[in-house]
Each structure stands twice: as structure tokens, then as C-alpha cells.
Coordinates of C-alpha atoms and ligand atoms in Angstrom, one line a residue:
M1 CA 0.0 0.0 0.0
M2 CA 2.6 2.6 0.9
S3 CA 5.0 2.9 -1.9
S4 CA 8.4 4.4 -1.3
V5 CA 9.7 6.5 -4.0
K6 CA 13.4 6.1 -5.0
V7 CA 14.9 9.2 -6.3
E8 CA 18.4 9.1 -7.7
C9 CA 20.7 11.8 -9.0
V10 CA 21.6 10.6 -12.5
I11 CA 23.5 13.6 -13.6
K12 CA 25.6 15.6 -11.2
A13 CA 25.4 18.6 -13.6
G14 CA 25.9 21.3 -10.9
A15 CA 23.7 23.5 -13.2
L16 CA 23.0 27.0 -12.2
I17 CA 19.4 26.7 -13.4
G18 CA 18.8 23.2 -14.9
E19 CA 15.7 23.3 -16.8
G20 CA 13.6 22.1 -19.7
P21 CA 14.1 18.2 -19.5
L22 CA 12.8 16.5 -22.5
W23 CA 13.2 12.8 -23.6
D24 CA 14.3 12.7 -27.2
E25 CA 12.7 9.4 -28.3
S26 CA 14.5 8.9 -31.6
Q27 CA 17.9 9.4 -29.9
Q28 CA 17.0 7.8 -26.6
T29 CA 18.6 10.7 -24.9
L30 CA 17.6 13.2 -22.2
M31 CA 17.9 16.9 -23.2
F32 CA 18.0 19.7 -20.8
V33 CA 19.5 23.1 -20.5
D34 CA 21.3 25.3 -17.9
I35 CA 19.7 28.6 -18.4
A36 CA 22.2 30.9 -16.6
G37 CA 25.1 28.4 -17.2
Q38 CA 24.3 28.9 -21.0
K39 CA 24.6 25.2 -21.9
I40 CA 22.5 22.7 -23.7
H41 CA 23.0 19.2 -22.4
R42 CA 22.4 15.8 -23.8
W43 CA 22.7 12.6 -21.8
R44 CA 22.3 9.0 -22.8
P45 CA 21.3 6.8 -19.9
T46 CA 22.4 3.5 -21.4
T47 CA 26.0 4.6 -21.6
N48 CA 25.9 7.4 -19.1
Q49 CA 27.5 9.6 -21.6
S50 CA 27.0 13.4 -21.4
E51 CA 27.7 15.9 -24.0
S52 CA 27.0 19.6 -24.1
V53 CA 27.1 22.8 -26.3
E54 CA 27.7 26.3 -24.9
T55 CA 25.4 29.2 -26.0
E56 CA 26.1 32.8 -26.3
D57 CA 23.1 33.9 -24.2
F58 CA 20.7 32.4 -21.6
V59 CA 19.2 29.2 -23.1
S60 CA 15.7 28.3 -21.7
F61 CA 14.5 25.3 -23.6
V62 CA 15.5 22.8 -26.3
V63 CA 13.3 20.8 -28.5
P64 CA 14.1 18.4 -31.4
R65 CA 13.2 19.4 -35.0
V66 CA 11.4 17.4 -37.6
S67 CA 14.1 18.6 -40.0
G68 CA 16.9 17.5 -37.8
G69 CA 18.9 19.3 -35.1
Y70 CA 17.2 21.3 -32.4
L71 CA 15.4 24.5 -31.6
A72 CA 16.3 26.4 -28.6
G73 CA 15.1 29.6 -26.8
M74 CA 18.2 31.9 -26.5
G75 CA 17.8 35.3 -25.1
R76 CA 14.7 36.5 -26.9
S77 CA 15.4 34.4 -29.9
I78 CA 14.3 31.1 -31.3
V79 CA 17.4 29.5 -32.6
A80 CA 18.1 26.4 -34.7
V81 CA 21.0 24.4 -33.3
E82 CA 23.0 22.0 -35.3
W83 CA 24.6 19.7 -32.7
S84 CA 27.7 18.4 -34.6
T85 CA 28.9 21.8 -35.9
Q86 CA 27.5 23.8 -33.0
M87 CA 26.1 26.2 -35.6
M88 CA 23.3 28.3 -34.3
T89 CA 21.0 30.4 -36.5
S90 CA 18.3 32.7 -35.2
L91 CA 15.0 32.1 -36.7
V92 CA 12.7 34.6 -35.0
E93 CA 13.1 37.2 -32.3
L94 CA 10.3 37.8 -29.8
D95 CA 9.6 40.8 -27.5
E96 CA 11.7 43.2 -29.7
D97 CA 10.2 46.1 -27.8
K98 CA 11.4 44.7 -24.5
P99 CA 15.1 44.4 -24.7
N100 CA 15.4 43.3 -21.0
N101 CA 13.2 40.3 -21.4
R102 CA 14.3 36.8 -22.2
L103 CA 12.6 33.6 -23.1
N104 CA 11.8 31.0 -20.5
D105 CA 10.0 27.7 -20.9
G106 CA 8.9 26.4 -24.3
K107 CA 7.2 23.3 -25.5
V108 CA 5.9 21.9 -28.8
D109 CA 2.1 21.4 -29.2
P110 CA 0.4 18.2 -30.6
R111 CA 0.5 19.8 -34.1
G112 CA 4.2 20.7 -34.0
R113 CA 3.7 24.4 -33.1
L114 CA 6.2 25.8 -30.7
L115 CA 4.8 27.6 -27.6
A116 CA 7.3 29.7 -25.7
G117 CA 6.9 32.4 -23.1
T118 CA 9.1 35.3 -22.0
M119 CA 9.8 37.1 -18.7
G120 CA 11.3 40.4 -17.5
R121 CA 14.7 40.8 -16.0
E122 CA 15.3 39.0 -12.8
K123 CA 17.2 40.8 -10.1
R124 CA 17.6 37.6 -8.1
P125 CA 16.0 34.1 -8.9
A126 CA 12.3 34.6 -9.0
E127 CA 12.4 38.3 -8.3
V128 CA 11.5 39.5 -11.6
Q129 CA 10.3 42.8 -13.2
R130 CA 6.5 42.2 -13.0
Q131 CA 4.1 41.5 -15.9
Q132 CA 6.7 41.9 -18.6
G133 CA 6.3 38.6 -20.1
S134 CA 4.1 37.1 -22.9
L135 CA 3.2 33.7 -24.2
F136 CA 3.7 33.2 -27.9
S137 CA 3.3 30.4 -30.4
V138 CA 5.5 30.1 -33.5
T139 CA 4.4 27.9 -36.5
S140 CA 6.5 26.3 -39.2
D141 CA 6.3 29.3 -41.5
L142 CA 7.8 31.2 -38.6
S143 CA 4.7 33.3 -38.0
V144 CA 4.3 34.5 -34.4
T145 CA 1.1 34.8 -32.4
K146 CA 1.0 36.5 -29.0
H147 CA -1.6 34.8 -26.7
L148 CA -1.1 36.3 -23.5
T149 CA 0.6 39.4 -22.0
Q150 CA 1.4 40.7 -18.5
V151 CA 2.9 37.4 -17.6
D152 CA 5.4 37.4 -14.6
I153 CA 7.3 34.3 -15.2
S154 CA 6.1 32.2 -18.1
N155 CA 6.7 28.6 -17.2
G156 CA 5.3 25.1 -17.3
M157 CA 3.1 24.0 -20.1
D158 CA 1.5 20.7 -21.5
W159 CA -1.6 19.4 -23.1
S160 CA -4.4 17.1 -22.0
L161 CA -4.6 13.7 -23.6
D162 CA -7.5 14.7 -25.9
Q163 CA -5.5 17.8 -26.8
K164 CA -8.4 20.1 -25.9
T165 CA -6.9 21.6 -22.9
F166 CA -3.7 23.6 -22.4
F167 CA -2.2 23.7 -19.0
Y168 CA -0.1 26.6 -18.1
I169 CA 1.9 28.1 -15.3
D170 CA 2.7 31.7 -14.6
S171 CA 4.8 31.0 -11.5
L172 CA 4.2 34.1 -9.4
S173 CA 0.5 33.6 -9.6
L174 CA 1.1 30.4 -7.6
T175 CA -1.5 28.7 -9.9
V176 CA -1.7 26.0 -12.5
D177 CA -4.2 27.2 -15.0
A178 CA -6.1 25.5 -17.8
F179 CA -7.3 26.9 -21.2
D180 CA -9.5 25.5 -23.8
Y181 CA -7.1 24.7 -26.7
D182 CA -8.1 24.5 -30.4
S183 CA -5.4 22.5 -32.0
D184 CA -6.5 23.4 -35.5
S185 CA -6.1 27.1 -35.0
G186 CA -3.8 27.0 -31.9
R187 CA -6.2 29.5 -30.2
L188 CA -6.5 29.6 -26.3
G189 CA -9.7 30.5 -24.5
N190 CA -11.6 30.2 -21.3
R191 CA -8.8 30.5 -18.7
R192 CA -9.4 29.0 -15.3
V193 CA -7.5 27.9 -12.3
V194 CA -6.7 24.2 -11.8
C195 CA -4.9 24.4 -8.6
H196 CA -3.6 27.2 -6.3
L197 CA -0.6 26.7 -4.1
A198 CA -0.5 28.4 -0.7
E199 CA 2.0 31.2 -0.1
G200 CA 5.3 29.8 1.2
E201 CA 4.9 26.4 -0.5
G202 CA 7.2 27.3 -3.4
L203 CA 6.4 28.3 -6.9
P204 CA 4.9 26.1 -9.5
D205 CA 7.5 25.7 -12.3
G206 CA 7.9 23.2 -15.1
M207 CA 5.4 20.4 -15.6
T208 CA 4.4 17.5 -17.7
V209 CA 1.2 15.3 -18.2
D210 CA 1.3 11.6 -17.7
A211 CA -0.5 8.9 -19.6
D212 CA -3.5 9.1 -17.2
G213 CA -3.8 12.8 -17.8
R214 CA -2.5 13.9 -14.5
L215 CA -0.2 16.8 -14.0
W216 CA 3.3 16.5 -12.6
V217 CA 4.4 19.9 -11.5
A218 CA 8.0 20.7 -10.2
I219 CA 7.8 23.1 -7.2
Y220 CA 10.6 25.6 -7.2
N221 CA 11.8 26.2 -3.6
G222 CA 9.6 23.3 -2.7
G223 CA 11.9 20.4 -3.3
R224 CA 9.2 18.3 -4.8
V225 CA 7.0 17.4 -7.8
L226 CA 3.3 17.5 -7.2
N227 CA 1.1 15.0 -8.9
I228 CA -2.2 16.8 -9.6
D229 CA -5.5 15.7 -10.8
P230 CA -6.5 18.4 -13.3
E231 CA -10.2 17.7 -12.7
T232 CA -10.1 18.4 -8.9
G233 CA -6.9 20.3 -8.5
Q234 CA -6.0 17.9 -5.7
S235 CA -2.5 16.6 -5.2
E236 CA -1.7 13.2 -4.0
P237 CA -0.8 12.9 -0.4
Q238 CA 2.8 13.7 0.3
C239 CA 4.9 13.6 3.3
T240 CA 7.2 11.9 5.4
C241 CA 8.6 11.4 8.7
V242 CA 11.3 9.8 10.7
F243 CA 10.8 9.5 14.5
S244 CA 14.2 10.6 15.5
Q245 CA 13.9 13.6 13.3
V246 CA 10.4 14.8 12.4
Y247 CA 10.0 16.3 9.2
L248 CA 6.8 18.2 8.6
W249 CA 5.6 18.7 5.0
V250 CA 3.0 21.2 4.3
L251 CA 0.8 20.9 1.4
S252 CA -1.6 23.5 0.4
G253 CA -4.1 25.2 2.6
V254 CA -6.6 22.9 1.0
P255 CA -6.7 19.4 2.6
V256 CA -5.0 17.0 0.3
V257 CA -7.4 14.3 1.2
S258 CA -10.8 15.5 1.8
G259 CA -13.2 14.1 4.3
V260 CA -12.3 12.3 7.5
P261 CA -8.8 11.3 8.4
V262 CA -8.1 7.9 7.4
V263 CA -6.9 7.2 10.9
S264 CA -7.8 9.6 13.5
G265 CA -6.0 9.5 16.7
V266 CA -4.7 11.0 19.8
P267 CA -2.2 13.7 19.1
V268 CA 1.3 12.2 18.9
G269 CA 2.8 15.2 20.4
S270 CA 2.4 18.8 20.3
L271 CA 4.1 20.9 17.7
R272 CA 4.3 24.4 16.5
Y273 CA 5.1 25.2 13.0
T274 CA 6.4 28.6 12.1
C275 CA 5.0 29.2 8.6
G276 CA 1.8 30.8 7.8
F277 CA -0.3 27.7 6.6
S278 CA -3.9 27.4 7.5
Q279 CA -3.8 23.6 7.8
V280 CA -0.9 21.4 8.6
Y281 CA -0.8 17.7 8.4
L282 CA 1.7 15.7 10.2
W283 CA 2.4 12.3 8.8
V284 CA 3.8 9.9 11.2
L285 CA 3.7 6.4 9.7
S286 CA 6.6 4.4 10.7
G287 CA 10.2 4.8 11.6
V288 CA 11.0 4.7 7.9
P289 CA 10.5 7.8 5.7
V290 CA 7.9 7.3 3.1
V291 CA 9.6 9.5 0.7
S292 CA 13.0 11.2 1.5
G293 CA 13.5 14.8 0.9
V294 CA 14.5 18.1 2.4
P295 CA 12.0 19.6 5.0
V296 CA 10.3 22.6 3.8
G297 CA 10.2 24.3 7.1
S298 CA 11.3 24.0 10.7
L299 CA 9.4 22.3 13.3
R300 CA 9.5 22.7 17.1
C301 CA 8.1 20.0 19.3
T302 CA 7.1 22.2 22.1
C303 CA 3.4 22.7 21.6
G304 CA 0.7 24.3 19.7
F305 CA -1.6 22.2 17.7
S306 CA -4.6 20.7 19.4
Q307 CA -5.0 18.0 16.9
V308 CA -2.6 16.0 14.8
Y309 CA -3.9 13.8 12.1
L310 CA -2.3 10.7 10.9
W311 CA -3.0 10.0 7.4
V312 CA -2.2 6.8 5.7
L313 CA -0.6 7.1 2.4
S314 CA -1.9 5.2 -0.5
G315 CA -1.7 5.7 -4.2
V316 CA 1.0 7.7 -6.0
P317 CA 3.0 9.8 -3.7
T318 CA 4.3 13.1 -4.6
V319 CA 8.0 12.9 -5.4
S320 CA 10.3 14.6 -2.9
L321 CA 13.9 15.4 -3.7
P322 CA 17.0 16.2 -1.8
V323 CA 17.2 19.7 -3.4
T324 CA 14.8 22.6 -2.9
K325 CA 15.0 24.3 -6.3
T326 CA 13.3 21.7 -8.4
T327 CA 12.5 23.3 -11.7
S328 CA 10.9 20.9 -14.2
C329 CA 10.1 17.3 -15.2
C330 CA 9.4 15.0 -18.0
F331 CA 8.9 11.2 -18.5
G332 CA 11.5 9.3 -20.4
G333 CA 13.3 6.1 -20.7
P334 CA 12.6 3.3 -23.2
D335 CA 9.0 3.0 -22.0
F336 CA 8.5 6.5 -20.8
S337 CA 8.2 5.2 -17.2
D338 CA 10.9 7.2 -15.6
L339 CA 10.3 10.7 -14.3
Y340 CA 13.3 13.0 -14.8
V341 CA 13.5 16.1 -12.6
T342 CA 15.9 19.1 -13.1
S343 CA 17.1 21.4 -10.4
A344 CA 18.9 24.7 -9.8
S345 CA 21.6 25.8 -7.6
L346 CA 21.6 29.5 -8.3
G347 CA 20.2 31.5 -5.4
L348 CA 21.1 29.0 -2.6
D349 CA 23.2 30.5 0.2
Q350 CA 26.3 28.7 1.4
S351 CA 24.6 26.8 4.2
E352 CA 21.9 25.6 1.8
R353 CA 24.6 24.5 -0.8
R354 CA 26.2 22.5 1.9
K355 CA 23.1 20.8 2.7
Q356 CA 22.2 20.3 -0.9
P357 CA 25.3 19.0 -2.5
L358 CA 23.3 17.7 -5.5
A359 CA 21.7 21.0 -6.3
G360 CA 21.7 21.6 -10.1
G361 CA 21.7 17.8 -10.7
V362 CA 19.1 15.8 -12.6
F363 CA 17.1 13.2 -10.8
R364 CA 15.3 10.2 -11.8
D365 CA 12.4 8.8 -9.9
L366 CA 12.0 5.1 -10.2
G367 CA 8.8 5.1 -8.2
S368 CA 7.0 4.6 -11.5
K369 CA 8.0 1.0 -11.4
V370 CA 5.6 0.5 -8.4
V371 CA 2.8 2.5 -9.9
P372 CA 2.7 1.6 -13.5
Q373 CA -0.9 2.5 -14.0
S374 CA 0.0 6.2 -13.9
R375 CA 2.9 6.0 -16.2
S376 CA 1.9 3.8 -19.0
L377 CA 3.6 3.3 -22.4
D378 CA 1.2 5.7 -24.2
K379 CA 2.9 8.9 -23.1
P380 CA 1.4 12.0 -24.5
Q381 CA 4.8 13.6 -24.7
L382 CA 5.4 11.4 -27.7
Y383 CA 3.8 14.2 -29.6
D384 CA 5.3 17.0 -28.0
V385 CA 8.9 16.3 -28.5
V386 CA 9.3 17.3 -32.2
S387 CA 8.9 20.7 -33.5
N388 CA 7.8 21.0 -37.2
L389 CA 9.5 24.5 -37.5
Ligands
LIG401 C1 12.7 29.7 -14.4 C2 13.9 30.5 -14.5 C3 14.1 31.4 -13.3 C4 14.0 30.5 -12.1 C5 14.0 31.4 -10.9 C6 12.8 28.9 -13.2 O1 11.9 28.1 -13.2 O2 12.3 28.9 -15.5 O3 13.8 31.2 -15.7 O4 15.3 32.0 -13.4 O5 12.9 29.8 -12.1 O6 13.1 32.4 -11.1
LIG402 CA1 10.9 27.0 -15.4

């Protein structure tokens, strides 16, 4: 019943901002970028061989092209990249009226269009000039459509299995949003909120959709990937604990499991939690952590809450990682059953760096092997890996 998720660091990339993981099916390689480190990386799991190319500007995503090579977001340009010669040719420039802007996350839609967003200048990670960004799509004839303006940090995107819904994250809104998507015209409409994170939980960042249509959302400054049902906005229960050292995991203000606690009980102790969350769940299951990870806050066992609920984990746990700046995720591997997660190190102070030696690495979650139903072979990302530009 309780499944323990094993997360391993597969690439000690030490990236400043590791981002945009993408499984290139034809090459059986994982692609990802280091935005501030200005590198595109390519890694082959079967041989553990890594290669990279340097870029002349911040590089925020990379996608394979139907015609060969890759497309990447560099600065404000969409650039064609020829890997073997390292030749890079700018195809389109976006936000020409906003020279301080740069591209951020980008993905290819079910029809091969590229969707890519921009953001204003960041003073520090996630401290951005507000509402400077936009969301664009670019088609194979290089025509550009602006879909959204006044975006803070344009981030995660993916499509529902029936291709009729586009999921999108503007990180500072703390929400995952959905739009109706017309894949013939590429038009977006009817924006609504799928899920709202509580203040202090971290920022929703990159995301992917699994073969059951559920969302996997990397939480920047949250050290985890939430698994969200797009119909209800509810994430799977997450948490952990070790008796000798109690970790408290805070989910959202909204109860993660609605209704009555699975096991109700006498408070196991009293605690005070110092962040401003309206509801706090303490999961004390056994001596063994259910998932390992970095605690999101500090906990004092002195007193405070009148009731502590014990929840029994079942189903697919959220994935916790030993780094806090988890940035994005994708499914990959020969049968698309592995979840790859990128992370950043930029913005960590010295003591955080000491505690998170793997920050900037790429992680693989093999938890899928115990929950195959949610990661089946028919992965929707099969269609979003190749740009027809
Ligand atoms: C964004 C980056 C940004 C970082 C910190 C990431 O998710 O994609 O562009 O620098 O978060 O804000
Ligand atoms: Ca991102």
C-alpha cells in the first residue's frame, strides 16, 4: 500500500538553473538546459555519456526538430541548433520592444507548433520585473502569435490527452491554469485555475502530463514534484517522517485528502510550525520515511496544535527530492516510465549549498516501477517532442 519512491541523482550537472528536461525518443537521450550556465546538455542513460554545447546567451529550452537538429530559446530568439557543428541560427526574435526580457519555458504542441513564453529581467532568482512577459506560439512558417501578455514568469506547459486543454503556469500567480485549446487554430480560451498553491509552499514551475492525464508539477523552492488531478486540483498525499527527526511537510491550505482522516488518533505530540499555513498535516507512519527529501520548514516539538492527524498514504505519492530548487520534469526512458527532474543551484546560500550538494543535478524517480498505471507506455509527450518548425 505504501509505496516508497526512490529518487536518484543521475547527472551531477551542478547546473545554475537546470531546466527544460525532454526525452528525445529517436535518440533515446535526455535533453536539458542550464539557463544561466548557458549550456544545452544531452545525456544517454544506457552509456551514461554526457555531451553539451555552450550558448552565447541564456538558453531556456531545447526541442528536437522534424528537419533535424534542435530549436532552442536563447535570449529573446528562437534559434536553430546543429549539434555536430554547434552552428546556431536565429529564426525569430520575440519581444523586440522589451530588450530586458528573455525567453523562458517552451514546448511543442500536438501539431508541432512551438509555444514559448518570456519574462522580464530577474534581479535575483524569482524576483522579476513584474508583468513584462508574454506567451507566444510560432508555426512552421515562422509566423508568431501572441496569446497572453502581462505574464510574470512564463513557465510550465503541457496538453491534456484529448489535446483540448492547455495547462499553463505563470509562476508568481502560484496557480496551475487551464485553457480550452483549439489545436487546429492554436487558439486559447476560457482560462481557469486548476490548482492554487499556498503562499510559502514554493512556486509552480515546469510540468508534464502523464498517460493518465494527471499533471506533474515541479515546485521551485519546494523540493518536490506534485502529482495533480486536473479535474479536482487535488494533489496526492505527500509527506514523510522519521521518528528521530520529524519532518513536517506542508501541502496546500486545502486538505489533500478530503473528508475524514483515514486514521484519526490521539495527538502524537504537540508541535508548533512557524510558517503561515492554514492547515498542517503531520504524517507519522513508521520509523521509515515514506519519501525522502528536504524539510520545507522547521518544526519545534514544544506545543501548539490541538489535533494532529495521521494520514495513511496510498496511491501515488508526490515525489520529494534532496534539493529545494526543483525546476521541471518529464517522462523518459525506453518505455516513458521514468520521471526526470531538473534542479537549480543559483540562489542557494552557502549553508543551503552545503546541505544540498546535489543541487543543479538531474534526478530520476523510479517510483514509476511501483505505480505503472499512472505512467503507462502511451505517453502524451510522444507528440510534444518534435517541432515542425
Ligand atoms: C525559471 C527560470 C528562473 C528561475 C528562478 C525557473 O523556473 O524557469 O527562468 O530564473 O525559475 O526564477
Ligand atoms: Ca521554469
